[in-house]
Tab-separated table of C-alpha atoms and ligand atoms in Angstrom:
chain	number	residue	atom	x	y	z
A	17	MET	CA	5.133	-16.054	-73.008
A	18	PRO	CA	5.394	-14.540	-69.503
A	19	ILE	CA	3.487	-11.285	-69.113
A	20	LEU	CA	6.591	-9.452	-67.846
A	21	SER	CA	8.175	-9.858	-71.255
A	22	ARG	CA	5.443	-7.928	-73.022
A	23	ILE	CA	4.484	-5.106	-70.692
A	24	PRO	CA	4.937	-1.594	-72.126
A	25	LYS	CA	7.848	0.640	-71.162
A	26	ARG	CA	5.612	3.636	-70.599
A	27	VAL	CA	2.009	4.131	-69.500
A	28	ARG	CA	-0.173	7.233	-69.613
A	29	VAL	CA	-2.155	7.815	-66.424
A	30	VAL	CA	-5.312	9.929	-66.703
A	31	GLU	CA	-6.083	11.559	-63.371
A	32	VAL	CA	-9.853	11.805	-62.853
A	33	GLY	CA	-9.857	12.785	-59.166
A	34	PRO	CA	-10.924	16.421	-59.546
A	35	ARG	CA	-13.939	15.325	-61.613
A	36	ASP	CA	-14.951	11.699	-60.863
A	37	GLY	CA	-13.362	11.912	-57.421
A	38	LEU	CA	-15.297	14.955	-56.264
A	39	GLN	CA	-18.597	14.676	-58.166
A	40	ASN	CA	-20.070	12.160	-55.717
A	41	GLU	CA	-18.834	13.552	-52.397
A	42	PRO	CA	-21.536	14.907	-50.080
A	43	THR	CA	-19.068	17.634	-49.047
A	44	ARG	CA	-18.966	20.605	-51.391
A	45	VAL	CA	-15.273	21.269	-51.951
A	46	ALA	CA	-14.561	24.982	-52.459
A	47	SER	CA	-13.370	26.023	-55.913
A	48	HIS	CA	-10.044	27.321	-54.554
A	49	ASN	CA	-9.341	23.923	-52.939
A	50	LYS	CA	-10.158	22.153	-56.209
A	51	ILE	CA	-7.814	24.541	-58.030
A	52	SER	CA	-4.947	23.903	-55.557
A	53	PHE	CA	-5.550	20.136	-55.894
A	54	ILE	CA	-5.382	20.295	-59.701
A	55	ASN	CA	-2.255	22.479	-59.634
A	56	ALA	CA	-0.587	20.057	-57.203
A	57	LEU	CA	-1.456	17.144	-59.517
A	58	SER	CA	0.042	19.045	-62.462
A	59	GLU	CA	3.213	19.571	-60.421
A	60	ALA	CA	3.291	15.853	-59.569
A	61	GLY	CA	3.819	15.091	-63.259
A	62	LEU	CA	0.327	14.040	-64.344
A	63	ARG	CA	-0.056	14.938	-68.003
A	64	VAL	CA	-3.826	14.423	-68.367
A	65	ILE	CA	-6.067	15.733	-65.591
A	66	GLU	CA	-9.833	15.512	-66.025
A	67	THR	CA	-10.632	18.790	-64.390
A	68	THR	CA	-14.395	19.195	-64.029
A	69	SER	CA	-17.699	18.691	-65.842
A	70	PHE	CA	-19.981	21.119	-67.577
A	71	VAL	CA	-23.121	19.133	-66.751
A	72	SER	CA	-26.400	20.373	-65.346
A	73	PRO	CA	-25.782	21.764	-61.824
A	74	LYS	CA	-29.166	20.309	-60.909
A	75	ALA	CA	-27.901	16.835	-61.813
A	76	VAL	CA	-24.472	17.223	-60.163
A	77	PRO	CA	-24.284	20.273	-57.867
A	78	GLN	CA	-20.690	19.379	-56.918
A	79	MET	CA	-19.594	20.459	-60.425
A	80	ALA	CA	-21.606	23.710	-60.518
A	81	ASP	CA	-18.376	25.749	-60.326
A	82	ALA	CA	-16.894	24.164	-63.483
A	83	GLY	CA	-16.155	27.521	-65.155
A	84	ASP	CA	-14.491	29.007	-62.062
A	85	VAL	CA	-12.314	25.924	-61.637
A	86	MET	CA	-11.304	25.794	-65.281
A	87	LEU	CA	-10.466	29.503	-65.370
A	88	GLY	CA	-8.723	29.343	-61.982
A	89	ILE	CA	-6.168	26.596	-62.596
A	90	THR	CA	-2.615	27.271	-63.718
A	91	PRO	CA	-2.307	25.425	-67.029
A	92	TYR	CA	1.024	23.618	-67.044
A	93	PRO	CA	2.830	23.291	-70.369
A	94	GLY	CA	2.185	19.900	-71.901
A	95	VAL	CA	-0.718	19.058	-69.579
A	96	CYS	CA	-4.139	18.294	-71.053
A	97	TYR	CA	-7.180	19.270	-68.959
A	98	PRO	CA	-10.279	17.504	-70.382
A	99	VAL	CA	-13.768	18.255	-69.084
A	100	LEU	CA	-17.004	16.277	-69.297
A	101	VAL	CA	-19.606	17.642	-71.685
A	102	PRO	CA	-23.116	16.088	-71.915
A	103	ASN	CA	-24.687	18.340	-74.573
A	104	GLU	CA	-24.092	21.443	-76.690
A	105	ARG	CA	-24.879	23.697	-73.744
A	106	GLY	CA	-22.001	22.020	-71.903
A	107	TYR	CA	-19.752	22.439	-74.929
A	108	ASP	CA	-20.548	26.174	-75.114
A	109	ARG	CA	-19.766	26.584	-71.421
A	110	ALA	CA	-16.548	24.579	-71.738
A	111	ARG	CA	-15.326	26.649	-74.671
A	112	GLU	CA	-16.209	29.911	-72.906
A	113	SER	CA	-13.906	28.710	-70.108
A	114	GLY	CA	-11.057	28.047	-72.518
A	115	CYS	CA	-11.263	24.235	-72.687
A	116	THR	CA	-9.376	22.553	-75.508
A	117	ALA	CA	-10.169	18.945	-74.564
A	118	ILE	CA	-13.527	17.364	-73.789
A	119	ALA	CA	-14.989	14.000	-72.855
A	120	LEU	CA	-18.349	12.811	-74.176
A	121	PHE	CA	-19.975	10.117	-72.088
A	122	THR	CA	-22.484	7.449	-72.916
A	123	ALA	CA	-23.067	3.859	-71.841
A	124	ALA	CA	-23.438	0.256	-72.923
A	125	SER	CA	-26.568	-0.154	-70.802
A	126	GLU	CA	-29.834	1.621	-71.569
A	127	GLN	CA	-30.908	1.675	-67.922
A	128	PHE	CA	-27.739	3.435	-66.828
A	129	SER	CA	-27.932	5.901	-69.706
A	130	GLN	CA	-31.474	6.891	-68.689
A	131	LYS	CA	-30.506	7.427	-65.052
A	132	ASN	CA	-27.282	9.249	-65.853
A	133	VAL	CA	-28.253	11.582	-68.663
A	134	ASN	CA	-32.009	11.105	-69.065
A	135	ALA	CA	-31.542	9.794	-72.603
A	136	THR	CA	-31.326	6.552	-74.549
A	137	ILE	CA	-27.934	5.578	-75.926
A	138	ALA	CA	-29.152	6.559	-79.403
A	139	GLU	CA	-30.217	9.969	-78.095
A	140	THR	CA	-26.774	10.532	-76.556
A	141	PHE	CA	-25.266	10.070	-80.020
A	142	GLN	CA	-27.751	12.571	-81.451
A	143	ARG	CA	-26.521	15.045	-78.819
A	144	PHE	CA	-22.883	14.228	-79.607
A	145	ALA	CA	-23.040	14.680	-83.407
A	146	PRO	CA	-23.019	18.511	-83.468
A	147	ILE	CA	-20.501	18.634	-80.607
A	148	ALA	CA	-18.105	16.312	-82.432
A	149	GLN	CA	-18.454	18.428	-85.571
A	150	ARG	CA	-17.726	21.654	-83.668
A	151	ALA	CA	-14.831	20.030	-81.794
A	152	ARG	CA	-13.278	19.017	-85.101
A	153	GLU	CA	-13.623	22.581	-86.435
A	154	ASP	CA	-12.275	24.051	-83.181
A	155	GLY	CA	-9.333	21.631	-82.958
A	156	VAL	CA	-10.604	20.302	-79.614
A	157	TRP	CA	-9.357	16.880	-78.443
A	158	VAL	CA	-12.203	14.453	-77.715
A	159	ARG	CA	-12.403	11.433	-75.432
A	160	GLY	CA	-15.441	9.146	-75.406
A	161	TYR	CA	-16.575	7.100	-72.432
A	162	VAL	CA	-18.432	3.787	-72.542
A	163	SER	CA	-19.883	3.522	-69.045
A	164	THR	CA	-21.101	0.150	-67.770
A	165	ALA	CA	-18.806	-1.620	-70.233
A	166	THR	CA	-18.846	-4.752	-68.058
A	167	ASP	CA	-21.553	-4.297	-65.404
A	168	CYS	CA	-24.592	-2.107	-64.921
A	169	PRO	CA	-25.829	-1.133	-61.450
A	170	TYR	CA	-29.409	-1.712	-62.662
A	171	SER	CA	-29.204	-4.668	-65.063
A	172	GLY	CA	-26.108	-6.647	-64.005
A	173	HIS	CA	-23.532	-8.152	-66.389
A	174	VAL	CA	-23.269	-6.390	-69.741
A	175	ASP	CA	-22.746	-8.224	-73.035
A	176	PRO	CA	-19.254	-7.246	-74.329
A	177	GLU	CA	-20.799	-6.823	-77.791
A	178	ASP	CA	-22.988	-3.975	-76.476
A	179	ALA	CA	-19.927	-2.170	-75.093
A	180	ILE	CA	-17.859	-2.668	-78.238
A	181	ARG	CA	-20.631	-1.403	-80.523
A	182	VAL	CA	-20.796	1.816	-78.495
A	183	ALA	CA	-16.983	2.134	-78.513
A	184	GLU	CA	-16.965	1.708	-82.302
A	185	ARG	CA	-19.606	4.409	-82.699
A	186	LEU	CA	-17.531	6.779	-80.551
A	187	ILE	CA	-14.471	6.163	-82.728
A	188	GLU	CA	-16.596	6.673	-85.879
A	189	LEU	CA	-17.852	9.927	-84.375
A	190	GLY	CA	-14.251	11.139	-84.258
A	191	CYS	CA	-13.221	10.488	-80.654
A	192	ASP	CA	-9.455	10.506	-80.316
A	193	GLU	CA	-9.643	8.005	-77.461
A	194	VAL	CA	-12.317	5.766	-75.958
A	195	ALA	CA	-12.346	4.778	-72.298
A	196	LEU	CA	-14.024	1.499	-71.438
A	197	ALA	CA	-15.427	2.054	-67.971
A	198	ASP	CA	-16.132	-0.401	-65.200
A	199	THR	CA	-18.566	2.040	-63.632
A	200	VAL	CA	-19.484	-0.118	-60.655
A	201	GLY	CA	-16.029	-1.609	-60.082
A	202	LEU	CA	-17.189	-5.205	-60.225
A	203	ALA	CA	-15.407	-6.434	-63.357
A	204	THR	CA	-13.441	-9.619	-62.885
A	205	PRO	CA	-10.161	-10.222	-64.719
A	206	LYS	CA	-11.866	-12.994	-66.711
A	207	ARG	CA	-14.780	-10.871	-67.897
A	208	LEU	CA	-12.572	-7.835	-68.585
A	209	GLY	CA	-10.255	-10.113	-70.567
A	210	GLU	CA	-13.213	-11.338	-72.643
A	211	LEU	CA	-14.190	-7.733	-73.385
A	212	LEU	CA	-10.628	-6.737	-74.333
A	213	GLU	CA	-10.095	-9.846	-76.457
A	214	ARG	CA	-12.968	-8.745	-78.697
A	215	ALA	CA	-12.407	-4.979	-78.401
A	216	CYS	CA	-8.738	-5.202	-79.398
A	217	ALA	CA	-9.643	-7.316	-82.432
A	218	ARG	CA	-11.909	-4.536	-83.738
A	219	LEU	CA	-10.439	-1.281	-82.436
A	220	PRO	CA	-6.891	0.094	-82.303
A	221	VAL	CA	-5.674	-0.619	-78.778
A	222	THR	CA	-3.652	2.606	-78.854
A	223	ARG	CA	-6.968	4.481	-78.781
A	224	LEU	CA	-8.420	2.519	-75.862
A	225	ALA	CA	-8.211	3.444	-72.187
A	226	LEU	CA	-9.449	1.623	-69.099
A	227	HIS	CA	-11.434	3.499	-66.450
A	228	LEU	CA	-11.692	1.210	-63.456
A	229	HIS	CA	-13.612	1.727	-60.260
A	230	ASP	CA	-12.449	-0.483	-57.413
A	231	THR	CA	-15.486	-1.709	-55.484
A	232	GLY	CA	-14.543	-5.378	-55.747
A	233	GLY	CA	-10.827	-4.793	-54.989
A	234	LEU	CA	-9.834	-6.226	-58.375
A	235	ALA	CA	-8.964	-3.011	-60.203
A	236	LEU	CA	-5.185	-3.628	-60.039
A	237	ALA	CA	-5.646	-7.199	-61.264
A	238	ASN	CA	-7.703	-5.734	-64.099
A	239	VAL	CA	-4.871	-3.308	-64.916
A	240	ILE	CA	-2.585	-6.302	-65.405
A	241	ILE	CA	-5.136	-7.800	-67.803
A	242	GLY	CA	-5.254	-4.464	-69.640
A	243	LEU	CA	-1.458	-4.311	-69.906
A	244	ASP	CA	-1.453	-7.864	-71.222
A	245	TYR	CA	-3.775	-6.793	-74.053
A	246	GLY	CA	-1.551	-3.803	-74.847
A	247	VAL	CA	-3.605	-1.041	-73.191
A	248	THR	CA	-1.301	1.834	-72.216
A	249	THR	CA	-3.788	4.407	-70.841
A	250	PHE	CA	-5.346	3.933	-67.411
A	251	ASP	CA	-7.581	6.258	-65.421
A	252	ALA	CA	-7.236	6.698	-61.680
A	253	ALA	CA	-8.220	9.146	-58.949
A	254	ALA	CA	-5.840	10.380	-56.262
A	255	GLY	CA	-6.889	8.983	-52.907
A	256	GLY	CA	-9.230	6.478	-54.570
A	257	LEU	CA	-12.023	9.051	-54.388
A	258	GLY	CA	-14.955	8.888	-56.679
A	259	GLY	CA	-18.067	7.373	-58.053
A	260	CYS	CA	-21.024	8.305	-60.165
A	261	PRO	CA	-24.061	9.733	-58.359
A	262	PHE	CA	-26.197	7.643	-60.732
A	263	ALA	CA	-24.381	4.341	-60.065
A	264	PRO	CA	-25.374	3.405	-56.531
A	265	GLY	CA	-22.969	1.173	-54.623
A	266	ALA	CA	-19.912	2.164	-56.657
A	267	PRO	CA	-17.830	4.422	-54.467
A	268	GLY	CA	-14.150	4.621	-55.404
A	269	ASN	CA	-12.008	4.877	-58.497
A	270	LEU	CA	-8.765	2.979	-58.649
A	271	ALA	CA	-6.404	5.097	-56.491
A	272	THR	CA	-3.666	6.851	-58.465
A	273	GLU	CA	-1.125	6.036	-55.722
A	274	ARG	CA	-1.909	2.303	-55.957
A	275	LEU	CA	-1.804	2.337	-59.759
A	276	LEU	CA	1.578	4.104	-59.699
A	277	LYS	CA	2.965	1.610	-57.179
A	278	LEU	CA	1.998	-1.244	-59.469
A	279	LEU	CA	3.256	0.380	-62.662
A	280	HIS	CA	6.540	1.593	-61.169
A	281	GLY	CA	6.946	-1.784	-59.441
A	282	LEU	CA	6.710	-3.402	-62.874
A	283	GLY	CA	9.443	-1.053	-64.113
A	284	ILE	CA	6.984	0.973	-66.213
A	285	ASP	CA	7.711	4.673	-66.601
A	286	THR	CA	4.852	7.140	-66.022
A	287	GLY	CA	6.721	10.404	-65.478
A	288	ILE	CA	4.715	10.886	-62.283
A	289	ASP	CA	6.125	11.426	-58.801
A	290	GLU	CA	4.248	9.126	-56.352
A	291	THR	CA	5.226	11.225	-53.334
A	292	ARG	CA	3.885	14.404	-54.869
A	293	VAL	CA	0.576	12.695	-55.715
A	294	ALA	CA	0.340	11.606	-52.063
A	295	ASP	CA	1.098	15.217	-51.028
A	296	ALA	CA	-1.665	16.520	-53.328
A	297	ILE	CA	-4.306	14.271	-51.789
A	298	GLU	CA	-3.007	14.908	-48.258
A	299	GLN	CA	-3.345	18.639	-48.810
A	300	LEU	CA	-6.977	18.144	-49.870
A	301	HIS	CA	-7.655	15.807	-46.946
A	302	ALA	CA	-6.197	18.394	-44.564
A	303	ALA	CA	-8.992	20.769	-45.638
A	304	TYR	CA	-11.666	18.035	-45.912
A	305	PRO	CA	-10.828	14.996	-43.715
A	306	GLU	CA	-14.210	13.449	-44.515
A	307	LEU	CA	-13.496	12.994	-48.254
A	308	GLY	CA	-13.549	9.376	-49.354
A	309	ARG	CA	-14.750	8.178	-45.979
A	310	ARG	CA	-17.568	6.160	-47.562
A	311	ASN	CA	-15.058	4.467	-49.842
A	312	ALA	CA	-13.009	3.244	-46.917
A	313	ALA	CA	-16.091	1.926	-45.086
B	409	HMG	P1	-32.337	16.914	-68.553
B	409	HMG	O1	-33.030	17.329	-67.308
B	409	HMG	O2	-32.902	15.781	-69.316
B	409	HMG	O3	-32.057	18.080	-69.588
B	409	HMG	O4	-30.819	16.598	-68.161
B	409	HMG	P2	-32.683	19.443	-69.901
B	409	HMG	O5	-32.119	19.821	-71.224
B	409	HMG	O6	-34.176	19.371	-69.742
B	409	HMG	O7	-32.081	20.428	-68.792
B	409	HMG	C1	-32.488	20.464	-67.456
B	409	HMG	C2	-31.936	21.708	-66.803
B	409	HMG	O8	-30.509	21.640	-66.797
B	409	HMG	C3	-32.272	22.974	-67.545
B	409	HMG	O9	-32.302	24.018	-66.573
B	409	HMG	C4	-31.090	23.188	-68.444
B	409	HMG	O10	-30.896	24.522	-68.804
B	409	HMG	C5	-29.959	22.717	-67.558
B	409	HMG	P3	-33.700	24.686	-66.133
B	409	HMG	O11	-34.303	25.195	-67.379
B	409	HMG	O12	-34.508	23.569	-65.513
B	409	HMG	O13	-33.266	25.747	-65.154
B	409	HMG	N1	-28.826	22.197	-68.322
B	409	HMG	C6	-27.578	22.602	-68.136
B	409	HMG	N2	-27.039	23.511	-67.306
B	409	HMG	C7	-25.705	23.674	-67.375
B	409	HMG	N3	-24.903	22.953	-68.201
B	409	HMG	C8	-25.403	22.034	-69.034
B	409	HMG	C9	-26.813	21.836	-69.014
B	409	HMG	N4	-27.623	21.000	-69.688
B	409	HMG	C10	-28.864	21.245	-69.261
B	409	HMG	N5	-24.616	21.332	-69.820
B	409	HMG	C11	-28.496	16.314	-68.683
B	409	HMG	C12	-29.916	16.062	-69.113
B	409	HMG	C13	-27.588	15.518	-69.574
B	409	HMG	C14	-28.177	17.793	-68.846
B	409	HMG	C15	-28.352	15.903	-67.190
B	409	HMG	O14	-28.900	14.639	-66.995
B	409	HMG	C16	-26.917	15.908	-66.756
B	409	HMG	O15	-26.274	16.938	-66.678
B	409	HMG	N6	-26.372	14.732	-66.444
B	409	HMG	C17	-24.994	14.594	-66.046
B	409	HMG	C18	-24.846	13.396	-65.198
B	409	HMG	C19	-23.417	13.283	-64.723
B	409	HMG	O16	-22.660	14.231	-64.706
B	409	HMG	N7	-23.050	12.062	-64.320
B	409	HMG	C20	-21.720	11.814	-63.828
B	409	HMG	C21	-20.682	11.862	-64.897
B	409	HMG	S1	-20.628	10.366	-65.861
B	409	HMG	C22	-19.650	9.310	-64.892
B	409	HMG	O17	-19.326	9.599	-63.762
B	409	HMG	C23	-19.188	8.045	-65.514
B	409	HMG	C24	-17.691	8.075	-65.871
B	409	HMG	O18	-16.887	8.333	-64.737
B	409	HMG	C25	-17.284	6.718	-66.472
B	409	HMG	C26	-17.736	5.559	-65.575
B	409	HMG	O19	-17.181	5.395	-64.471
B	409	HMG	O20	-18.662	4.876	-66.018
B	409	HMG	C27	-17.403	9.157	-66.931
B	410	MG	MG1	-16.148	6.901	-63.315
């Protein structure tokens, strides 16, 4: 059956630019510029905008103003503003800033987990248990991330089974959605397809998202593979900014503008205005022309 006959009518795009996009930039973007960027993305029609992270400011100084950003944005009706939370301290800070959606993040590779959060994968789940319990009581929406779902910057190709086991544990923990992340942006359509073949057999595809970095230039091809398996949630960052400070060599996320061009070109509705996304990133670039320069190199 041709793929065009089974693509979805509508896709949900999760904008991660304000968080993943800015966490790895050497330039410290001022809180008021971050706030204008997020408001412009809300106006462009994005309905999920990962806004910031309540991580240790020693680990990621670019996100040290998480509370100011969260309290400074204009919450648009119907828009969800998740924030990254690594531990209970992060959850407390997020709640004090009015957050009603969080993202817990762990990995399929032990080496990456150690570098990223100074913990084994098992220890990340020990940290998550009380947060998940409190989130349930507080009515907070929870996303879970499986970083290095296909490749690890330290140990190479990752066994799909390792990624799926972590995804299953996140669902068991109570995550509403689990994002399988190609942290280094080196997944090939074949290897992503092998992961999704097994993941979709064991987990509801409606609760899976793909978070693709674009180092190898295959992120859009990987989106097509995702669509073919029935995935309808894709992450992207305006301007293709982004990367994890603890994943060397992995600069950019899939650019929101490129993702929208593909989806709209396939006749898929997103509810997002491409021109206004371009305006949002242009406005940020006007203040900080150097942003994303490493990604383009
Ligand atoms: P640690 O050093 O093992 O923890 O860090 P600790 O508990 O010993 O804390 C160290 C210091 O940080 C202490 O301060 C704590 O109070 C403070 P000190 O006493 O030295 O002054 N601290 C905090 N401060 C504010 N908020 C907090 C917090 N927690 C501790 N929440 C820790 C462990 C997890 C905290 C640290 O390693 C960390 O914050 N890591 C975050 C790393 C990160 O943000 N990585 C990027 C996001 S993940 C990503 O990009 C991947 C993704 O995009 C998907 C993909 O592409 O793969 C999601
Ligand atoms: Mg990422």
